[in-house]
Short mmCIF file of C-alpha atoms in Angstrom, two decimals:
data_model
loop_
_atom_site.label_atom_id
_atom_site.label_comp_id
_atom_site.label_asym_id
_atom_site.label_seq_id
_atom_site.Cartn_x
_atom_site.Cartn_y
_atom_site.Cartn_z
CA UNK Y 103 -33.96 -27.31 16.40
CA UNK Y 104 -37.26 -25.62 15.51
CA UNK Y 105 -37.71 -24.19 18.99
CA UNK Y 106 -34.13 -22.90 19.09
CA UNK Y 107 -34.74 -21.19 15.76
CA UNK Y 108 -38.02 -19.60 16.88
CA UNK Y 109 -36.54 -18.49 20.21
CA UNK Y 110 -33.69 -16.75 18.40
CA UNK Y 111 -36.03 -14.98 16.01
CA UNK Y 112 -38.24 -13.87 18.89
CA UNK Y 113 -35.24 -12.50 20.81
CA UNK Y 114 -34.25 -10.27 17.89
CA UNK Y 115 -37.71 -8.73 17.71
CA UNK Y 116 -37.78 -8.37 21.50
CA UNK Y 117 -34.61 -6.26 21.30
CA UNK Y 118 -36.31 -3.96 18.79
CA UNK Y 119 -39.62 -3.72 20.65
CA UNK Y 120 -38.70 -0.76 22.93
CA UNK Y 121 -37.80 1.36 19.90
CA UNK Y 122 -39.96 3.80 18.00
CA UNK Y 123 -40.29 3.22 14.27
CA UNK Y 124 -38.08 6.28 13.67
CA UNK Y 125 -35.26 4.63 15.62
CA UNK Y 126 -35.37 1.57 13.37
CA UNK Y 127 -34.33 3.36 10.17
CA UNK Y 128 -31.44 5.57 11.34
CA UNK Y 129 -27.77 5.12 10.41
CA UNK Y 130 -25.55 7.41 12.48
CA UNK Y 131 -22.12 6.45 11.08
CA UNK Y 132 -20.68 3.96 8.56
CA UNK Y 133 -20.18 1.28 11.23
CA UNK Y 134 -23.78 1.48 12.46
CA UNK Y 135 -26.61 -0.18 10.55
CA UNK Y 136 -30.30 0.66 10.98
CA UNK Y 137 -32.01 -1.89 13.24
CA UNK Y 138 -34.41 -2.53 10.36
CA UNK Y 139 -31.47 -3.71 8.28
CA UNK Y 140 -30.35 -6.21 10.93
CA UNK Y 141 -33.84 -7.72 11.05
CA UNK Y 142 -33.87 -8.06 7.28
CA UNK Y 143 -30.30 -9.30 6.85
CA UNK Y 144 -30.61 -12.11 9.39
CA UNK Y 145 -33.77 -13.20 7.56
CA UNK Y 146 -32.03 -13.06 4.19
CA UNK Y 147 -29.30 -15.32 5.59
CA UNK Y 148 -31.79 -18.14 6.25
CA UNK Y 149 -33.54 -17.55 2.94
CA UNK Y 150 -30.37 -17.48 0.84
CA UNK Y 151 -28.29 -20.25 2.38
CA UNK Y 152 -31.03 -22.69 3.39
CA UNK Y 153 -34.45 -22.15 1.82
CA UNK Y 154 -33.22 -21.36 -1.69
CA UNK Y 155 -30.79 -24.27 -1.57
CA UNK Y 156 -32.90 -27.02 -0.01
CA UNK Y 157 -36.60 -26.18 -0.46
CA UNK Y 158 -37.60 -26.78 -4.08
CA UNK Y 159 -41.07 -25.32 -3.44
CA UNK Y 160 -39.80 -22.08 -1.90
CA UNK Y 161 -40.60 -18.83 -3.68
CA UNK Y 162 -38.34 -15.87 -2.88
CA UNK Y 163 -40.16 -13.16 -0.96
CA UNK Y 164 -38.63 -10.32 -2.99
CA UNK Y 165 -35.77 -10.80 -5.46
CA UNK Y 166 -34.31 -7.33 -4.82
CA UNK Y 167 -33.60 -8.28 -1.20
CA UNK Y 168 -30.63 -10.36 -2.34
CA UNK Y 169 -29.01 -7.05 -3.32
CA UNK Y 170 -30.32 -4.95 -0.43
CA UNK Y 171 -29.66 -7.29 2.48
CA UNK Y 172 -26.59 -9.26 1.49
CA UNK Y 173 -23.89 -7.91 3.80
CA UNK Y 174 -20.57 -8.90 2.23
CA UNK Y 175 -20.91 -12.30 0.53
CA UNK Y 176 -19.35 -11.45 -2.83
CA UNK Y 177 -19.72 -15.00 -4.14
CA UNK Y 178 -23.52 -14.74 -4.10
CA UNK Y 179 -23.71 -11.40 -5.90
CA UNK Y 180 -23.32 -7.65 -5.60
CA UNK Y 181 -24.82 -5.87 -2.62
CA UNK Y 182 -25.92 -2.47 -1.38
CA UNK Y 183 -23.05 -0.56 0.22
CA UNK Y 184 -22.84 -0.60 4.00
CA UNK Y 185 -22.39 3.17 4.29
CA UNK Y 186 -25.67 3.72 2.42
CA UNK Y 187 -27.95 1.45 4.44
CA UNK Y 188 -29.55 4.41 6.19
CA UNK Y 189 -30.59 5.99 2.90
CA UNK Y 190 -33.32 3.41 2.34
CA UNK Y 191 -36.78 4.33 3.59
CA UNK Y 192 -38.18 1.34 1.70
CA UNK Y 193 -38.86 -1.48 2.24
CA UNK Y 194 -40.74 -0.24 5.27
CA UNK Y 195 -40.36 -1.60 8.77
CA UNK Y 196 -43.79 -3.19 8.41
CA UNK Y 197 -42.68 -4.94 5.24
CA UNK Y 198 -39.56 -6.29 6.96
CA UNK Y 199 -41.69 -7.83 9.70
CA UNK Y 200 -43.78 -9.47 6.96
CA UNK Y 201 -40.57 -10.78 5.39
CA UNK Y 202 -39.48 -12.28 8.69
CA UNK Y 203 -42.83 -14.00 9.17
CA UNK Y 204 -42.78 -15.36 5.62
CA UNK Y 205 -39.32 -16.89 6.03
CA UNK Y 206 -40.12 -18.20 9.51
CA UNK Y 207 -43.12 -20.08 8.19
CA UNK Y 208 -41.13 -21.54 5.30
CA UNK Y 209 -38.17 -22.57 7.43
CA UNK Y 210 -40.21 -24.22 10.17
CA UNK Y 211 -42.09 -26.14 7.49
CA UNK Y 212 -38.77 -27.25 6.02
CA UNK Y 213 -37.64 -28.44 9.44
CA UNK Y 214 -40.84 -30.45 9.82
CA UNK Y 215 -40.56 -31.98 6.33
CA UNK Y 216 -36.94 -32.76 5.61
CA UNK Y 217 -34.53 -31.87 8.39
CA UNK Y 218 -31.21 -33.65 7.93
CA UNK Y 219 -27.67 -33.26 9.24
CA UNK Y 220 -26.58 -30.86 6.51
CA UNK Y 221 -29.59 -28.57 6.96
CA UNK Y 222 -29.25 -28.77 10.74
CA UNK Y 223 -25.65 -27.53 10.59
CA UNK Y 224 -26.64 -24.59 8.40
CA UNK Y 225 -29.56 -23.67 10.66
CA UNK Y 226 -27.19 -23.80 13.63
CA UNK Y 227 -24.83 -21.40 11.87
CA UNK Y 228 -27.81 -19.18 11.02
CA UNK Y 229 -28.99 -19.15 14.63
CA UNK Y 230 -25.53 -18.20 15.88
CA UNK Y 231 -25.25 -15.61 13.12
CA UNK Y 232 -28.49 -13.97 14.23
CA UNK Y 233 -27.37 -14.07 17.85
CA UNK Y 234 -24.24 -12.16 16.84
CA UNK Y 235 -26.50 -9.57 15.27
CA UNK Y 236 -28.45 -9.28 18.50
CA UNK Y 237 -25.34 -7.86 20.16
CA UNK Y 238 -24.66 -5.73 17.08
CA UNK Y 239 -28.21 -4.42 17.38
CA UNK Y 240 -27.58 -3.23 20.93
CA UNK Y 241 -24.28 -1.66 19.86
CA UNK Y 242 -26.02 0.20 17.05
CA UNK Y 243 -29.07 1.14 19.11
CA UNK Y 244 -26.81 2.70 21.73
CA UNK Y 245 -25.01 4.80 19.12
CA UNK Y 246 -28.29 5.86 17.51
CA UNK Y 247 -29.92 6.93 20.78
CA UNK Y 248 -26.77 8.60 22.12
CA UNK Y 249 -26.89 11.29 19.44
CA UNK Y 250 -30.32 12.50 20.55
CA UNK Y 251 -30.26 15.69 22.63
CA UNK Y 252 -32.67 14.09 25.12
CA UNK Y 253 -30.22 11.19 25.75
CA UNK Y 254 -33.14 8.74 25.91
CA UNK Y 255 -32.87 5.46 27.76
CA UNK Y 256 -33.30 2.31 25.70
CA UNK Y 257 -34.52 0.54 28.86
CA UNK Y 258 -35.10 1.85 32.36
CA UNK Y 259 -32.86 0.28 35.01
CA UNK Y 260 -31.70 1.40 38.43
CA UNK Y 261 -28.23 -0.02 37.67
CA UNK Y 262 -27.74 -1.52 41.11
CA UNK Y 263 -24.29 -2.95 41.70
CA UNK Y 264 -24.27 -6.77 41.45
CA UNK Y 265 -22.34 -8.97 43.82
CA UNK Y 266 -18.74 -9.78 42.96
CA UNK Y 267 -18.24 -13.11 41.23
CA UNK Y 268 -14.49 -12.88 40.71
CA UNK Y 269 -11.65 -11.48 42.76
CA UNK Y 270 -9.21 -8.67 42.19
CA UNK Y 271 -5.53 -9.21 41.69
CA UNK Y 272 -3.56 -11.03 39.02
CA UNK Y 273 -3.55 -14.46 37.47
CA UNK Y 274 -0.05 -15.85 37.10
CA UNK Y 275 0.85 -17.90 34.03
CA UNK Y 276 3.74 -20.29 34.36
CA UNK Y 277 5.95 -20.71 31.29
CA UNK Y 278 5.01 -23.76 29.28
CA UNK Y 279 3.06 -25.24 26.40
CA UNK Y 280 -0.74 -25.06 26.59
CA UNK Y 281 -3.60 -26.09 24.30
CA UNK Y 282 -5.82 -23.38 22.85
CA UNK Y 283 -8.76 -23.29 20.47
CA UNK Y 284 -11.83 -25.47 20.21
CA UNK Y 285 -12.03 -29.12 19.23
CA UNK Y 286 -15.33 -30.10 20.84
CA UNK Y 287 -17.52 -32.04 18.44
CA UNK Y 288 -20.71 -31.78 20.48
CA UNK Y 289 -20.76 -28.00 20.83
CA UNK Y 290 -21.03 -25.26 18.24
CA UNK Y 291 -18.00 -23.12 17.57
CA UNK Y 292 -17.05 -20.91 14.63
CA UNK Y 293 -14.46 -22.00 12.11
CA UNK Y 294 -12.01 -19.35 13.37
CA UNK Y 295 -11.98 -20.94 16.86
CA UNK Y 296 -10.27 -24.09 15.63
CA UNK Y 297 -8.50 -26.29 15.33
CA UNK Y 298 -7.20 -26.88 18.84
CA UNK Y 299 -3.45 -26.49 18.90
CA UNK Y 300 -0.57 -25.91 21.29
CA UNK Y 301 1.13 -22.61 22.05
CA UNK Y 302 4.16 -21.71 24.12
CA UNK Y 303 3.48 -19.04 26.75
CA UNK Y 304 6.15 -17.13 28.62
CA UNK Y 305 6.00 -16.31 32.31
CA UNK Y 306 3.48 -13.50 32.81
CA UNK Y 307 0.53 -12.32 34.82
CA UNK Y 308 -2.81 -10.92 33.70
CA UNK Y 309 -5.06 -8.54 35.59
CA UNK Y 310 -8.29 -10.25 36.65
CA UNK Y 311 -10.35 -7.07 36.95
CA UNK Y 312 -11.07 -4.54 34.23
CA UNK Y 313 -9.44 -1.12 34.16
CA UNK Y 314 -11.88 1.37 35.70
CA UNK Y 315 -13.21 4.76 34.66
CA UNK Y 316 -11.26 6.31 37.52
CA UNK Y 317 -7.99 4.79 36.38
CA UNK Y 318 -8.66 5.89 32.82
CA UNK Y 319 -9.55 9.39 34.02
CA UNK Y 320 -6.11 9.58 35.65
CA UNK Y 321 -4.65 8.81 32.22
CA UNK Y 322 -6.68 11.65 30.68
CA UNK Y 323 -5.74 14.11 33.44
CA UNK Y 324 -2.07 13.22 32.96
CA UNK Y 325 -2.32 14.38 29.35
CA UNK Y 326 -2.68 10.89 27.93
CA UNK Y 327 -4.32 12.11 24.72
CA UNK Y 328 -1.65 14.80 24.25
CA UNK Y 329 1.49 12.67 24.57
CA UNK Y 330 2.61 11.11 21.27
CA UNK Y 331 5.18 8.90 23.01
CA UNK Y 332 2.31 6.81 24.43
CA UNK Y 333 0.66 6.06 21.12
CA UNK Y 334 1.14 3.79 18.16
CA UNK Y 335 1.86 5.88 15.07
CA UNK Y 336 -1.50 5.15 13.45
CA UNK Y 337 -3.19 5.67 16.81
CA UNK Y 338 -1.67 9.12 17.20
CA UNK Y 339 -2.86 10.02 13.70
CA UNK Y 340 -6.34 8.76 14.60
CA UNK Y 341 -6.45 10.83 17.80
CA UNK Y 342 -5.53 14.03 15.97
CA UNK Y 343 -7.58 13.49 12.85
CA UNK Y 344 -10.72 12.75 14.89
CA UNK Y 345 -10.01 15.05 17.86
CA UNK Y 346 -10.40 12.17 20.31
CA UNK Y 347 -9.99 13.11 23.98
CA UNK Y 348 -12.00 10.51 25.92
CA UNK Y 349 -13.76 7.15 25.48
CA UNK Y 350 -16.86 7.05 23.32
CA UNK Y 351 -20.01 8.17 25.18
CA UNK Y 352 -18.08 10.26 27.73
CA UNK Y 353 -19.04 13.93 27.90
CA UNK Y 354 -17.35 16.64 29.93
CA UNK Y 355 -19.78 19.14 31.46
CA UNK Y 356 -19.50 22.01 33.92
CA UNK Y 357 -20.75 19.55 36.53
CA UNK Y 358 -18.14 16.90 35.74
CA UNK Y 359 -17.94 13.92 33.41
CA UNK Y 360 -21.05 12.09 32.27
CA UNK Y 361 -21.45 8.80 30.41
CA UNK Y 362 -24.23 7.67 28.11
CA UNK Y 363 -25.53 4.16 28.74
CA UNK Y 364 -28.39 2.10 27.33
CA UNK Y 365 -30.21 3.09 30.51
CA UNK Y 366 -29.69 6.81 29.87
CA UNK Y 367 -27.03 9.37 30.70
CA UNK Y 368 -25.45 9.09 34.15
CA UNK Y 369 -22.70 10.75 36.15
CA UNK Y 370 -19.41 9.01 35.44
CA UNK Y 371 -18.79 6.39 38.10
CA UNK Y 372 -15.07 6.03 38.77
CA UNK Y 373 -15.29 2.44 40.01
CA UNK Y 374 -17.14 1.15 36.93
CA UNK Y 375 -15.08 -0.48 34.18
CA UNK Y 376 -14.07 1.81 31.35
CA UNK Y 377 -15.62 0.74 28.08
CA UNK Y 378 -15.98 1.77 24.45
CA UNK Y 379 -12.26 2.26 23.97
CA UNK Y 380 -10.34 1.47 20.80
CA UNK Y 381 -7.29 -0.74 20.53
CA UNK Y 382 -5.27 2.45 20.11
CA UNK Y 383 -6.60 3.83 23.41
CA UNK Y 384 -6.18 0.54 25.25
CA UNK Y 385 -2.59 0.23 24.04
CA UNK Y 386 -1.75 3.82 25.01
CA UNK Y 387 -3.23 3.34 28.48
CA UNK Y 388 -1.22 0.16 28.96
CA UNK Y 389 1.99 1.93 27.94
CA UNK Y 390 1.19 4.84 30.28
CA UNK Y 391 0.70 2.28 33.07
CA UNK Y 392 4.10 0.74 32.41
CA UNK Y 393 2.48 -2.51 31.32
CA UNK Y 394 1.05 -4.02 28.14
CA UNK Y 395 -2.08 -5.56 26.72
CA UNK Y 396 -2.36 -9.35 27.10
CA UNK Y 397 -2.22 -11.43 23.96
CA UNK Y 398 -5.29 -13.45 23.05
CA UNK Y 399 -3.90 -16.70 24.45
CA UNK Y 400 -3.15 -15.15 27.84
CA UNK Y 401 -6.77 -14.01 27.86
CA UNK Y 402 -8.01 -17.48 26.93
CA UNK Y 403 -5.93 -18.87 29.80
CA UNK Y 404 -7.58 -16.33 32.12
CA UNK Y 405 -11.08 -17.07 30.83
CA UNK Y 406 -10.57 -20.80 31.37
CA UNK Y 407 -10.03 -20.12 35.06
CA UNK Y 408 -13.59 -18.87 35.66
CA UNK Y 409 -16.93 -20.62 35.42
CA UNK Y 410 -19.22 -18.85 32.99
CA UNK Y 411 -22.13 -17.17 34.76
CA UNK Y 412 -25.37 -15.84 33.32
CA UNK Y 413 -25.41 -12.24 32.22
CA UNK Y 414 -26.86 -9.47 34.40
CA UNK Y 415 -30.09 -7.65 33.65
CA UNK Y 416 -28.22 -4.35 33.48
CA UNK Y 417 -27.01 -3.38 30.01
CA UNK Y 418 -23.85 -1.72 31.30
CA UNK Y 419 -20.71 -2.89 33.04
CA UNK Y 420 -20.93 -1.53 36.59
CA UNK Y 421 -18.57 -3.78 38.53
CA UNK Y 422 -14.97 -4.37 37.50
CA UNK Y 423 -14.94 -7.71 39.36
CA UNK Y 424 -18.36 -8.97 38.30
CA UNK Y 425 -17.34 -11.43 35.60
CA UNK Y 426 -14.52 -12.07 33.18
CA UNK Y 427 -17.23 -12.06 30.51
CA UNK Y 428 -18.66 -8.63 31.38
CA UNK Y 429 -16.83 -6.76 28.62
CA UNK Y 430 -14.84 -7.76 25.58
CA UNK Y 431 -11.12 -7.52 26.40
CA UNK Y 432 -8.75 -6.09 23.85
CA UNK Y 433 -5.72 -8.23 23.10
CA UNK Y 434 -2.47 -7.33 21.40
CA UNK Y 435 -2.99 -10.18 18.92
CA UNK Y 436 -3.70 -9.52 15.28
CA UNK Y 437 -6.58 -11.59 13.94
CA UNK Y 438 -5.23 -14.46 11.88
CA UNK Y 439 -5.88 -18.12 11.21
CA UNK Y 440 -4.74 -20.89 13.51
CA UNK Y 441 -2.42 -23.58 12.12
CA UNK Y 442 -4.53 -26.02 10.11
CA UNK Y 443 -7.51 -23.64 9.88
CA UNK Y 444 -10.36 -24.84 7.67
CA UNK Y 445 -13.00 -22.25 6.68
CA UNK Y 446 -16.63 -23.14 6.08
CA UNK Y 447 -17.37 -24.62 2.67
CA UNK Y 448 -18.81 -22.57 -0.17
CA UNK Y 449 -19.95 -18.98 0.21
CA UNK Y 450 -19.97 -19.26 3.99
CA UNK Y 451 -16.20 -19.46 3.77
CA UNK Y 452 -16.42 -15.66 3.59
CA UNK Y 453 -17.89 -15.56 7.11
CA UNK Y 454 -14.55 -15.13 8.90
CA UNK Y 455 -11.58 -15.90 6.67
CA UNK Y 456 -11.49 -12.76 4.55
CA UNK Y 457 -11.40 -10.48 7.58
CA UNK Y 458 -8.06 -11.86 8.79
CA UNK Y 459 -6.22 -8.67 7.90
CA UNK Y 460 -5.59 -5.46 9.87
CA UNK Y 461 -7.90 -6.43 12.74
CA UNK Y 462 -7.25 -7.25 16.39
CA UNK Y 463 -8.77 -9.97 18.57
CA UNK Y 464 -10.99 -9.34 21.58
CA UNK Y 465 -11.81 -12.14 24.00
CA UNK Y 466 -14.52 -12.90 26.54
CA UNK Y 467 -17.93 -11.41 25.92
CA UNK Y 468 -20.09 -8.61 27.25
CA UNK Y 469 -23.32 -7.93 29.08
CA UNK Y 470 -24.94 -7.81 25.62
CA UNK Y 471 -23.55 -11.12 24.38
CA UNK Y 472 -26.04 -14.02 24.18
CA UNK Y 473 -25.16 -16.61 26.82
CA UNK Y 474 -24.52 -19.31 24.23
CA UNK Y 475 -21.62 -17.25 22.85
CA UNK Y 476 -19.80 -16.92 26.17
CA UNK Y 477 -16.84 -19.27 25.88
CA UNK Y 478 -13.12 -18.96 26.33
CA UNK Y 479 -12.32 -19.85 22.71
CA UNK Y 480 -14.58 -17.23 21.09
CA UNK Y 481 -12.60 -14.79 18.95
CA UNK Y 482 -14.20 -11.42 18.34
CA UNK Y 483 -12.33 -8.99 16.11
CA UNK Y 484 -12.45 -5.34 15.15
CA UNK Y 485 -10.28 -2.74 13.48
CA UNK Y 486 -7.97 -0.92 15.91
CA UNK Y 487 -9.80 2.41 15.73
CA UNK Y 488 -13.31 1.02 16.30
CA UNK Y 489 -14.90 1.47 19.71
CA UNK Y 490 -18.69 1.39 19.44
CA UNK Y 491 -18.63 -2.25 20.57
CA UNK Y 492 -18.73 -3.15 24.27
CA UNK Y 493 -14.95 -3.19 24.70
CA UNK Y 494 -12.87 -2.86 27.83
CA UNK Y 495 -9.31 -3.67 28.79
CA UNK Y 496 -7.11 -5.53 31.19
CA UNK Y 497 -3.37 -5.22 31.66
CA UNK Y 498 -0.61 -7.79 31.56
CA UNK Y 499 3.07 -7.85 32.40
CA UNK Y 500 6.00 -10.17 31.91
CA UNK Y 501 7.35 -11.76 35.08
CA UNK Y 502 10.68 -13.04 33.87
#
């Protein structure tokens, strides 16, 4: 347990290591948090929910941090507003690293002194929580760096194409009743992944490969962003209000389309999977294609058909057939509780339950997802207009 905790904490700081101190304090839009905030918030989580509850000798590092670095847990007090996180120049980055070290020392001492089943479960949640923030960090870092005129690379990489690990084509689903969700007692899963239950699926087929940049470019060239009949009503409003005409990080130049990646700006590669699209865009593309988005259970069925492989070194999806877990796949399913859902006890019940409104489920994982989070039952969720996450899309169609 102690080593897993320390490894997770080290990984977070490793993600931030290539950045300059100026990069760590920037907030480029309401969805994006400064990397400094992520490092502090994940530390606050361990301090608030474990050290303050179970270590009688623990002295809080700084009482104001409960206000500054609480994200959304209303039951533990008021908090600084998300949209204003980038306004804080203090505490400094240096001070946040001191905070992390202080909490690390206290928590590892607690593990050595009085680790029990209850504390172990909370530490496990905390570890998985911080791992979620590691992907969020890369999402936010990409957005922060993309707005620089120099289009700097987060990491240098030659972006060589990996070998295929899955085939093209379609996966057929026979009509019937199937079990979905997680019920494994010996493996961590979030409360929103359970309980396991049965669902009736109709006859359908799901695309194995991701939709590519080239296919999406055909949609653009066919006036996809100018045809209201292709869009959900709210999606059409979103397109016009925000003057959206291409996926996030695409840029049209006199020399053709370019795409910003964590490895710098590159010429748009038509055979790479399209990514950073919203639910609205994914749905419009599916309608333009004469198909539909798969629901989350069709995607879980698909994900169960492939062995999970380790993630590539490249922080970009460059092969549509590389892995089912190479990008998050949008589903048509609204995010809601399974039958018999039981949220975490206490304040941690806010972790997932209260977001089950006006959000859509994505399944799979991405090249930025920690390997321990790659599982078929994992339910990611975002609002339909959001697209700074590593999202892609597959198509589905009814066969009966």
